[in-house]
Coordinates of C-alpha atoms in Angstrom, one line a residue:
X17 CA -7.7 -22.7 11.0
X18 CA -5.2 -20.0 11.7
X19 CA -5.3 -18.8 8.1
X20 CA -9.1 -18.4 8.2
X21 CA -8.8 -16.4 11.4
X22 CA -6.1 -14.2 9.9
X23 CA -8.1 -13.7 6.7
X24 CA -11.2 -12.7 8.8
X25 CA -9.1 -10.3 10.8
X26 CA -7.7 -8.7 7.6
X27 CA -11.3 -8.5 6.2
X28 CA -12.6 -6.8 9.3
X29 CA -9.7 -4.3 9.3
X30 CA -10.1 -3.5 5.6
X31 CA -13.8 -3.0 6.0
X32 CA -13.3 -0.7 9.0
X33 CA -10.7 1.4 7.2
X34 CA -12.9 1.6 4.1
X35 CA -16.0 2.7 6.1
X36 CA -14.0 5.2 8.2
X37 CA -12.4 6.8 5.1
X38 CA -15.8 6.8 3.2
X39 CA -17.5 8.6 6.1
X40 CA -14.6 11.0 6.4
X41 CA -14.4 12.0 2.8
X42 CA -18.1 11.7 1.6
X43 CA -20.2 12.5 4.6
X44 CA -18.3 14.8 6.8
X45 CA -18.4 17.8 4.4
X46 CA -22.2 17.9 5.0
X47 CA -21.8 18.0 8.8
X48 CA -21.6 21.4 10.5
X49 CA -18.0 22.4 11.3
X50 CA -18.8 22.9 15.0
X51 CA -20.3 19.4 15.4
X52 CA -18.4 17.1 17.9
X53 CA -18.3 14.4 15.2
X54 CA -15.5 16.4 13.5
X55 CA -13.2 15.6 16.5
X56 CA -13.1 11.9 15.4
X57 CA -11.5 12.7 12.0
X58 CA -8.3 14.4 11.0
X59 CA -8.4 17.6 8.8
X60 CA -9.8 17.0 5.3
X61 CA -6.5 17.8 3.6
X62 CA -5.2 14.4 4.9
X63 CA -7.9 12.6 3.0
X64 CA -5.8 13.3 -0.1
X65 CA -2.3 13.3 1.4
X66 CA -2.6 9.8 3.0
X67 CA -3.5 7.9 -0.2
X68 CA -0.9 9.8 -2.2
X69 CA 1.8 9.0 0.3
X70 CA 0.7 5.4 0.5
X71 CA 0.7 5.1 -3.3
X72 CA 4.1 6.7 -3.6
X73 CA 5.5 4.3 -1.0
X74 CA 3.9 1.3 -2.6
X75 CA 5.3 2.3 -6.0
X76 CA 8.7 2.7 -4.5
X77 CA 8.6 -0.7 -2.9
X78 CA 7.3 -2.5 -6.0
X79 CA 9.9 -0.6 -8.2
X80 CA 12.7 -1.5 -5.8
X81 CA 11.7 -5.2 -5.8
X82 CA 11.4 -5.3 -9.6
X83 CA 14.8 -3.7 -10.0
X84 CA 16.5 -6.1 -7.6
X85 CA 14.9 -9.1 -9.4
X86 CA 16.0 -7.7 -12.8
X87 CA 19.6 -7.0 -11.5
X88 CA 19.9 -10.5 -10.0
X89 CA 18.5 -12.1 -13.1
X90 CA 21.0 -10.2 -15.3
X91 CA 23.8 -11.3 -13.0
X92 CA 22.8 -14.9 -13.3
X93 CA 22.6 -14.7 -17.1
X94 CA 26.1 -13.0 -17.2
X95 CA 27.6 -15.7 -15.0
X96 CA 26.0 -18.4 -17.1
X97 CA 27.3 -16.8 -20.3
X98 CA 30.8 -16.6 -18.7
X99 CA 30.7 -20.2 -17.8
X100 CA 29.6 -21.2 -21.3
X101 CA 32.3 -19.2 -23.0
X102 CA 34.9 -20.6 -20.6
X103 CA 33.8 -24.1 -21.6
X104 CA 34.0 -23.3 -25.3
X105 CA 37.5 -21.9 -25.1
X106 CA 38.8 -24.9 -23.0

């Protein structure tokens, strides 16, 4: 039951963020600059900066994770090879 509730909450948050970003980037350019609706949104330059920053951070996290996995895998292979060579020489 908790997983369904958590999934529903994530779906609602994702839908809200998507709708907010869509209105901000696609509809707000057609609204007069003096309209009070512009107070609900940050400057348009952030419509590009935020996704770029999130993409860079996500790429850094994924790259760091992959590099750590590859380093640990290589260390395990090296240890296994050392053990095998030690058994052969004994």
